[in-house]
XYZ file of C-alpha atoms in Angstrom:
249
model
C 117.555 84.484 -130.948
C 118.124 81.984 -133.780
C 115.481 79.719 -135.279
C 113.197 77.934 -132.851
C 114.542 74.413 -132.227
C 112.635 71.516 -133.780
C 110.209 69.338 -131.874
C 111.866 66.829 -129.525
C 110.778 63.820 -131.610
C 108.710 62.717 -134.575
C 105.811 61.507 -132.429
C 104.849 65.050 -131.412
C 102.023 65.291 -133.943
C 100.084 62.619 -132.059
C 100.022 64.635 -128.836
C 97.548 67.387 -128.007
C 98.623 69.853 -125.314
C 97.144 72.654 -123.281
C 99.881 74.840 -121.780
C 98.810 77.281 -119.087
C 101.080 80.100 -117.950
C 101.052 82.095 -114.758
C 101.730 85.759 -115.568
C 103.184 87.620 -112.585
C 106.825 86.747 -111.858
C 106.642 83.889 -114.356
C 106.338 85.892 -117.590
C 106.667 89.454 -116.295
C 106.933 91.630 -113.218
C 104.454 94.491 -112.872
C 104.366 94.381 -109.084
C 105.104 98.040 -108.397
C 102.295 99.240 -110.639
C 99.907 96.589 -109.353
C 100.527 97.448 -105.694
C 99.788 101.122 -106.331
C 96.550 100.166 -108.080
C 95.548 97.863 -105.212
C 96.057 100.649 -102.674
C 94.087 103.213 -104.648
C 91.188 100.863 -105.423
C 90.978 99.532 -101.871
C 90.770 102.984 -100.307
C 88.255 104.140 -102.898
C 85.909 101.229 -102.174
C 86.338 100.862 -98.400
C 87.305 104.376 -97.359
C 90.289 102.950 -95.496
C 93.975 102.944 -96.495
C 95.603 99.692 -97.531
C 98.358 99.484 -94.924
C 98.998 95.732 -94.805
C 99.388 93.823 -98.041
C 99.294 90.058 -98.534
C 101.198 87.726 -100.798
C 99.719 87.469 -104.280
C 101.343 84.083 -104.964
C 98.664 81.629 -105.988
C 95.835 84.042 -105.172
C 93.312 85.799 -107.364
C 92.380 89.458 -106.968
C 88.980 88.321 -105.699
C 90.591 86.310 -102.909
C 93.083 89.047 -102.117
C 90.424 91.711 -101.606
C 88.875 89.885 -98.663
C 92.334 89.138 -97.257
C 93.140 92.834 -97.502
C 89.983 93.566 -95.523
C 90.868 91.040 -92.825
C 94.487 92.156 -92.471
C 93.538 95.828 -92.352
C 90.590 95.313 -89.977
C 88.051 96.595 -92.490
C 84.580 95.205 -91.891
C 82.799 94.619 -95.201
C 80.094 92.224 -96.262
C 81.714 89.352 -98.183
C 79.301 89.654 -101.112
C 79.643 89.955 -104.860
C 78.503 93.582 -104.916
C 81.418 95.008 -102.930
C 83.835 92.651 -104.688
C 82.561 93.867 -108.049
C 83.123 97.473 -106.978
C 86.684 96.685 -105.977
C 87.532 94.834 -109.193
C 86.056 97.600 -111.332
C 87.993 100.219 -109.379
C 91.145 98.097 -109.623
C 90.850 97.923 -113.410
C 90.384 101.681 -113.563
C 93.344 102.366 -111.269
C 95.593 99.956 -113.148
C 94.465 101.306 -116.511
C 95.365 104.832 -115.418
C 98.909 103.580 -114.817
C 99.317 101.764 -118.126
C 102.078 104.133 -119.228
C 104.110 103.139 -116.143
C 104.304 99.448 -117.036
C 107.363 99.650 -119.282
C 109.263 101.984 -116.947
C 108.410 100.284 -113.657
C 107.895 96.708 -114.851
C 109.922 94.155 -116.786
C 109.681 91.002 -118.839
C 111.216 87.977 -117.175
C 114.349 86.876 -119.084
C 113.538 84.422 -121.849
C 109.755 84.730 -121.542
C 109.041 85.802 -125.116
C 111.399 83.227 -126.639
C 109.972 80.451 -124.469
C 106.403 81.263 -125.479
C 107.487 81.121 -129.120
C 109.325 77.837 -128.607
C 106.365 76.129 -126.946
C 104.084 77.491 -129.679
C 106.185 75.567 -132.213
C 105.090 72.242 -130.723
C 102.338 70.689 -132.868
C 98.771 70.629 -131.551
C 99.653 72.921 -128.651
C 97.370 75.615 -127.265
C 98.753 78.207 -124.855
C 96.804 80.460 -122.530
C 97.097 81.936 -119.025
C 95.806 81.325 -115.522
C 96.115 84.659 -113.759
C 95.094 86.094 -110.445
C 94.452 89.400 -112.213
C 91.192 90.279 -113.904
C 90.945 89.605 -117.626
C 91.324 93.325 -118.408
C 94.434 93.795 -116.269
C 96.036 90.500 -117.279
C 95.588 91.365 -120.939
C 96.978 94.868 -120.420
C 100.141 93.476 -118.823
C 100.776 90.976 -121.595
C 100.033 93.399 -124.427
C 102.261 96.093 -122.914
C 105.251 93.750 -123.075
C 104.303 92.081 -126.360
C 103.752 88.677 -124.765
C 100.227 88.055 -126.052
C 101.211 86.861 -129.550
C 101.278 83.138 -128.836
C 98.520 83.071 -126.219
C 94.817 82.396 -126.689
C 93.562 84.790 -124.025
C 89.910 84.096 -124.817
C 90.083 80.733 -123.045
C 92.195 81.859 -120.073
C 91.303 81.843 -116.393
C 91.266 85.138 -114.510
C 90.718 86.661 -111.087
C 87.583 88.380 -112.382
C 85.624 85.526 -110.804
C 85.737 84.507 -107.163
C 87.258 81.051 -107.661
C 90.657 79.699 -106.626
C 93.236 78.996 -109.318
C 92.715 75.255 -109.037
C 89.105 75.729 -110.171
C 90.208 78.012 -112.999
C 92.672 75.370 -114.203
C 90.044 72.659 -114.143
C 87.528 74.850 -115.962
C 89.974 75.708 -118.752
C 90.972 72.071 -119.135
C 87.349 70.991 -119.479
C 86.205 73.791 -121.785
C 89.198 75.094 -123.762
C 88.362 72.966 -126.809
C 85.000 74.713 -127.106
C 81.474 73.382 -127.282
C 81.464 69.874 -128.665
C 85.216 69.427 -128.253
C 86.654 66.854 -125.914
C 88.194 68.004 -122.654
C 91.959 68.103 -122.269
C 93.071 65.308 -119.986
C 95.260 65.883 -116.961
C 98.147 64.243 -118.822
C 97.780 66.767 -121.659
C 97.714 69.871 -119.466
C 100.712 71.796 -118.121
C 100.858 74.822 -115.805
C 104.088 76.850 -115.882
C 104.577 78.936 -112.743
C 107.084 80.225 -110.206
C 105.090 79.777 -106.992
C 104.417 76.855 -104.666
C 100.704 77.725 -104.203
C 100.312 77.614 -107.986
C 102.020 74.230 -108.100
C 99.518 72.926 -105.556
C 96.676 74.482 -107.582
C 97.934 72.642 -110.671
C 97.916 69.316 -108.838
C 94.377 69.908 -107.560
C 93.104 71.294 -110.872
C 94.471 68.482 -112.989
C 97.612 69.852 -114.638
C 101.261 68.879 -114.506
C 103.221 71.747 -112.922
C 106.424 72.959 -114.554
C 108.075 75.238 -112.009
C 110.479 78.092 -112.692
C 112.872 79.621 -110.152
C 112.005 83.221 -111.027
C 110.913 84.358 -107.585
C 111.915 83.804 -103.970
C 110.522 80.268 -103.783
C 113.218 77.624 -103.514
C 113.497 74.476 -105.591
C 112.832 72.404 -102.484
C 109.601 74.297 -101.765
C 108.447 73.846 -105.362
C 109.192 70.126 -105.308
C 107.516 69.694 -101.923
C 104.417 71.349 -103.409
C 104.348 68.750 -106.182
C 106.608 69.948 -108.994
C 108.580 67.171 -110.670
C 110.161 69.521 -113.233
C 111.922 72.673 -112.013
C 113.742 75.036 -114.368
C 116.254 77.683 -113.233
C 114.551 80.315 -115.425
C 113.123 80.753 -118.929
C 116.360 81.758 -120.642
C 116.762 78.398 -122.415
C 113.730 78.052 -124.742
C 114.774 74.539 -125.749
C 114.785 73.468 -122.085
C 111.337 74.985 -121.576
C 109.992 73.254 -124.667
C 111.537 69.963 -123.601
C 110.032 70.301 -120.104
C 106.570 70.820 -121.592
C 107.097 67.811 -123.848
C 108.243 65.647 -120.939
C 105.309 66.753 -118.807
C 102.845 65.593 -121.476
C 104.679 62.525 -122.782
C 103.186 60.114 -120.272
């Protein structure tokens, strides 16, 4: 890749941005490894095999655990204790498969270059909103070298039992730190490939920038609320321009 293209215009320095990225199928694909970890952790905690999976699009690991229980007819108390056991077991199972990430997973085309391009915009902070726990989300990004331009300390993760819309809102309100002003809805962008995430962005107060990386169609993404839809991340300038447009009022 050549030099990162310049900012779209000279007024960029007056704009403050918070750019949130979904991880799975937006920046990378670690689905095979993740599914194996889900199955192992679920059986360890419940004593029952994980036969029926559920879509992870737009869901956190906390939400998915109880859906797994319902779909597999496993009767568990919906409390924080059993959820904590599952998440801890999931981190252990996924961690034990860390060496499989590069062989069984992949970076989505253009992801690294697009992160670098967006990072070149002045006054721009990038982080993630992930359904995975903080430990697993970080492991995925580090394995593929995608953590360089991301402030993972302020991200939102599936370690807590909140929907993604709440995670987005929380990051927007608190990313600037104690004493800092909250990022407005007009300053916040969520880049994702799924329709549920687009709806979460609308609810949580972020402008969705959708990417056609997965099976979701452009029509489905637009129906969910996406005004900007990119074919993929292979054109860093287009990604940077989309983020600029989404925060330019």
